[in-house]
Short mmCIF file of C-alpha atoms in Angstrom, two decimals:
data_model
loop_
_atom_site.label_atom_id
_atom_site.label_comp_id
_atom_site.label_asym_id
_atom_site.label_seq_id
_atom_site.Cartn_x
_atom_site.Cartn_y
_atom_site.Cartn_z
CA UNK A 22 37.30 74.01 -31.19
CA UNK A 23 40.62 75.75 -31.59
CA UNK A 24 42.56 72.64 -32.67
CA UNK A 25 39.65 71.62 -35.18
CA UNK A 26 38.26 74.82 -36.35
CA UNK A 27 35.94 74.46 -39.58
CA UNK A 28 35.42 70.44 -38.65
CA UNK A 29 35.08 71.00 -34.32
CA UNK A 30 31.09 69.77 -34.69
CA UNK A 31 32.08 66.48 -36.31
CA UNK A 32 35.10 66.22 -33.72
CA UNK A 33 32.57 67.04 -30.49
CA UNK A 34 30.68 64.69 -32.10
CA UNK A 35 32.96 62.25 -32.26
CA UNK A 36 35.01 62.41 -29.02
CA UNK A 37 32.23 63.67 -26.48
CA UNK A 38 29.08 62.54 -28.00
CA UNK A 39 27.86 66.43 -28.71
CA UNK A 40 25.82 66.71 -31.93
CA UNK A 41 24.06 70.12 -31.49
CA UNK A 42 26.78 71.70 -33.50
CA UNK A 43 26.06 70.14 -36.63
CA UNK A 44 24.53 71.48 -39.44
CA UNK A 45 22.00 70.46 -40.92
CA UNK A 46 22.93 69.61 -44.15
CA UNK A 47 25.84 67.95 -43.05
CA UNK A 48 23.65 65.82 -41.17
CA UNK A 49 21.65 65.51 -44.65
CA UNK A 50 24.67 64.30 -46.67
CA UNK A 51 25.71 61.53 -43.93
CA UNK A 52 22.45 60.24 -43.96
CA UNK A 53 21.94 60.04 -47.40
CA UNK A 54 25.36 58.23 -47.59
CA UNK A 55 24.05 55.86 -45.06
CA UNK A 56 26.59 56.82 -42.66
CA UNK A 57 24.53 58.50 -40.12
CA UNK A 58 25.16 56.20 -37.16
CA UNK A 59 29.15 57.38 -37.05
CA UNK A 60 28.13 60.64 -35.77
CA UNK A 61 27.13 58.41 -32.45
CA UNK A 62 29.43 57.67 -30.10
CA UNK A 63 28.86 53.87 -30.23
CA UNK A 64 30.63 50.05 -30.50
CA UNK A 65 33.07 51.52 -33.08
CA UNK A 66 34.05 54.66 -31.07
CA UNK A 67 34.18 52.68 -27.63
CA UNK A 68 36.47 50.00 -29.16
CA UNK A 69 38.59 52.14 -30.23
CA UNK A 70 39.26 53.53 -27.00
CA UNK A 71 39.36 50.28 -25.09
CA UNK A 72 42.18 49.11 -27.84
CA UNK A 73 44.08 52.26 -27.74
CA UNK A 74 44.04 52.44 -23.94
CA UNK A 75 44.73 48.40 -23.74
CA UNK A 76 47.93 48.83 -26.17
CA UNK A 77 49.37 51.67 -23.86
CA UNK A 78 49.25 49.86 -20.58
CA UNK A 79 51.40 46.70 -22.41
CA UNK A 80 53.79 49.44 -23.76
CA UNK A 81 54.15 50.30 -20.05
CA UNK A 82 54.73 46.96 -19.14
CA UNK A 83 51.94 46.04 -17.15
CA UNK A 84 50.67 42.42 -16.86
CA UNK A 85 47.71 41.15 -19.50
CA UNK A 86 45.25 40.74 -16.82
CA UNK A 87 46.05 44.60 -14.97
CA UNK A 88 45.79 46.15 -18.86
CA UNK A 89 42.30 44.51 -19.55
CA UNK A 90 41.45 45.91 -16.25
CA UNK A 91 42.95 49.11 -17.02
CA UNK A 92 41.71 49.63 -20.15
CA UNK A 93 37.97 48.45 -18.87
CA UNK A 94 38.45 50.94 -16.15
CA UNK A 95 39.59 54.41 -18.15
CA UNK A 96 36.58 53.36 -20.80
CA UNK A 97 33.80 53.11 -18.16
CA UNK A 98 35.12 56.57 -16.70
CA UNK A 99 35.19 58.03 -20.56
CA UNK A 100 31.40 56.95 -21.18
CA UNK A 101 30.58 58.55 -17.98
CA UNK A 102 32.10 61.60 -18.59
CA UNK A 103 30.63 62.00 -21.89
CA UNK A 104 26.91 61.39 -20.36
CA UNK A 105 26.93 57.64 -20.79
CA UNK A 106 24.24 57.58 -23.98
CA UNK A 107 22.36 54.30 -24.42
CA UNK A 108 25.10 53.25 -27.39
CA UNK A 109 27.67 54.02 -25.70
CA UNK A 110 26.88 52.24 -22.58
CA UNK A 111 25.44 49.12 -24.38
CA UNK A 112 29.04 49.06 -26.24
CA UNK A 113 30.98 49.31 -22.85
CA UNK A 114 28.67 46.47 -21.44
CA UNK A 115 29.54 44.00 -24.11
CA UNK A 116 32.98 45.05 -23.92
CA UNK A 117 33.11 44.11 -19.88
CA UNK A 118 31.67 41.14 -20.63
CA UNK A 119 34.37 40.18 -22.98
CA UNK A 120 37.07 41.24 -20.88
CA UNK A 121 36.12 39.24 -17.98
CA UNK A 122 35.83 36.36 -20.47
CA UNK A 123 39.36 36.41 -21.53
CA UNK A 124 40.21 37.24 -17.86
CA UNK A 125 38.87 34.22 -17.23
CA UNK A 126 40.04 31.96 -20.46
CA UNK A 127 36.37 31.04 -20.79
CA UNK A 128 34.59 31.38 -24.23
CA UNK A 129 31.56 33.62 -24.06
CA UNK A 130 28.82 33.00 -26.79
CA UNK A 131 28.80 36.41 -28.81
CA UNK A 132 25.00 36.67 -28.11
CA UNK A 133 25.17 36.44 -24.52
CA UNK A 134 27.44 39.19 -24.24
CA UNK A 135 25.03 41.02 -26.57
CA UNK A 136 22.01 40.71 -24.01
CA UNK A 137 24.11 41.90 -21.03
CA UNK A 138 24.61 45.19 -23.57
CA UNK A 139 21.09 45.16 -24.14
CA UNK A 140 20.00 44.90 -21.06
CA UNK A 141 22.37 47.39 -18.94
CA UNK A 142 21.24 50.61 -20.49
CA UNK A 143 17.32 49.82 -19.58
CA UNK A 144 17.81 50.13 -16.24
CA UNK A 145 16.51 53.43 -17.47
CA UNK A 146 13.24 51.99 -19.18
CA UNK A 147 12.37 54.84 -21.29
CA UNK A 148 15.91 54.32 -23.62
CA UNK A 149 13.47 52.06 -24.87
CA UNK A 150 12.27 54.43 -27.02
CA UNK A 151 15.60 55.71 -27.82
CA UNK A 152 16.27 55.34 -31.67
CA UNK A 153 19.55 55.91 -30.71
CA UNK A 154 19.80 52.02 -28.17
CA UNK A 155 17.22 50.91 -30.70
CA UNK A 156 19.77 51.42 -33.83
CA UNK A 157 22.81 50.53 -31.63
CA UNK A 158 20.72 47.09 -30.37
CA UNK A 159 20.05 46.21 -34.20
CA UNK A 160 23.14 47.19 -35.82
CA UNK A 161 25.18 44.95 -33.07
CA UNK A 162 22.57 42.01 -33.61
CA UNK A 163 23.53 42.46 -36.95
CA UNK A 164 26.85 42.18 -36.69
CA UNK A 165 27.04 39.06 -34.10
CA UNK A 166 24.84 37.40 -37.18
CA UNK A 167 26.33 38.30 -39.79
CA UNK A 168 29.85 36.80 -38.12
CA UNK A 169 28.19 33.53 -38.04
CA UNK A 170 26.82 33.80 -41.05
CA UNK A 171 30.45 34.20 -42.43
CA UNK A 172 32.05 31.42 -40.47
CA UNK A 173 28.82 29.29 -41.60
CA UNK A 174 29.14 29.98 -45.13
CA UNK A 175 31.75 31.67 -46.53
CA UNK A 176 35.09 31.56 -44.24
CA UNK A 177 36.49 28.07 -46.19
CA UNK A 178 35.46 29.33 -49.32
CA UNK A 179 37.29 32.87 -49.65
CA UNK A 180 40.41 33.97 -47.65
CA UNK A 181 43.51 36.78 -47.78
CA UNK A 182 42.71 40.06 -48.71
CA UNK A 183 39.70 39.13 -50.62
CA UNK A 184 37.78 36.85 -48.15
CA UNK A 185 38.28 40.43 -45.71
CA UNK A 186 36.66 42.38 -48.15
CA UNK A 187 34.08 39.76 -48.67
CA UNK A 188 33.52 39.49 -45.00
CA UNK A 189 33.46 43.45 -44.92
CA UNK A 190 30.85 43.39 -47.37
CA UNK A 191 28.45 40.76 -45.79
CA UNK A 192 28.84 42.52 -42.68
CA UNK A 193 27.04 45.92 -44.06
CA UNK A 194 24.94 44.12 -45.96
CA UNK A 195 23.26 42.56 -43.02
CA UNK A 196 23.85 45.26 -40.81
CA UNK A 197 21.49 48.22 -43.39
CA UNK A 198 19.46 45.53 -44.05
CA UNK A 199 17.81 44.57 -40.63
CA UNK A 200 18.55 48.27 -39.44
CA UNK A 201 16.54 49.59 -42.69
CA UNK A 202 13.19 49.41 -41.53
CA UNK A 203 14.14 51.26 -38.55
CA UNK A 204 15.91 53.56 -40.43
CA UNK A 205 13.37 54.08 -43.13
CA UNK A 206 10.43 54.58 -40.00
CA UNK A 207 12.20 57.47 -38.05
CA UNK A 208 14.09 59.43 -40.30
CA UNK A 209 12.00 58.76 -44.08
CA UNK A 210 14.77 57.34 -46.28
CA UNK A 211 17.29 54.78 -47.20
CA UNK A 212 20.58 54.52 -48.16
CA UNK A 213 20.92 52.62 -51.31
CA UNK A 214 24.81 53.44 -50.99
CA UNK A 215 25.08 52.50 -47.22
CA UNK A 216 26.46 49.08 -47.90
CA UNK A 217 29.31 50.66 -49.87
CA UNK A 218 29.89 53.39 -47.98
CA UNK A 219 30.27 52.28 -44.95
CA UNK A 220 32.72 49.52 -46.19
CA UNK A 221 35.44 52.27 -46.96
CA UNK A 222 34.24 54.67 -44.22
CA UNK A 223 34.56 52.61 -41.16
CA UNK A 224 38.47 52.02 -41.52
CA UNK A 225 38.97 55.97 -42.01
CA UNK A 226 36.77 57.11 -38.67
#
């Protein structure tokens, strides 16, 4: 809170998973710019962990294999420590999963490692009803189809710094679309802007 000051809720938010801090309207303006779901600690935030913590055990020399494990290892501890949520856990699922995949040199189909995420956080049924799993479920569906949907379609035809953009694009396109109805149910509005939005915000968080 000290380090942060005016912007601490958006950092609790963001590093241990604790909204209660933020206000309101702040809230208000992130959903109207479609941006809601980067307030949860989810694939994004766990990722970036897992990289970061993956690139400093090979700066300290240790072997491939003992920095996946590593890395799997401090991430696991991080989303228990911050409470494990359903998005979080789901995120740290998939990313086991395709650890022990390159581990093991063996390619894992993107939607397998999807159901394992899935799956792992209902050991407590009732995250069922979490909108929070639910979104994080959807948007990463979203994302595994709208990768094939890419290679499918559009990876011969566009490449360089356009064809990432493109691919960018598609991406959150798919993603707000299949997670609109969702969206539009629990919390009363859509993002017309999301698509946009969240095509220059997710390289800044």
């Amino acid at each position: 809170d000290r380090t942060f000051g005016d912007d601490a809720p958006i950092a609790r938010a963001l590093l241990i998973a604790d909204q209660h801090e933020i206000p309101t309207e702040m809230r208000d303006r992130y959903a109207s710019a479609g941006l809601i779901h980067m307030l949860s600690i989810s694939g994004l935030h766990v990722a970036v962990i897992a990289a970061a913590m993956e690139l400093l055990f090979q700066v300290a020399r240790l072997s491939r294999r003992a920095s996946l494990l590593g890395a799997f290892f401090t991430t696991a501890v991080y989303v228990a420590v911050i409470g494990a949520p359903p998005p979080a856990l789901r995120s740290a699922a998939m990313l086991g999963v395709g650890m022990v995949s390159r581990m093991a040199q063996r390619p894992t189909s993107p939607w397998a490692a999807w159901a394992v995420g899935a799956f792992v956080p209902l050991v407590q049924p009732i995250v069922a009803a979490d909108v929070g799993y639910q979104l994080s479920v959807l948007g990463m569906a979203a994302l595994v189809a709208a990768g094939a949907l890419w290679k499918r379609h559009f990876a011969k035809r566009v490449d360089g710094w356009k064809g990432k953009i493109a691919q960018d694009l598609i991406t959150s396109l798919v993603a707000c679309a299949i997670t609109a109805p969702l969206v539009a149910w629990v919390f009363g509005r859509i993002s017309l802007i999301a698509p946009l939005s969240n095509l220059i915000a997710a390289p800044v968080i």
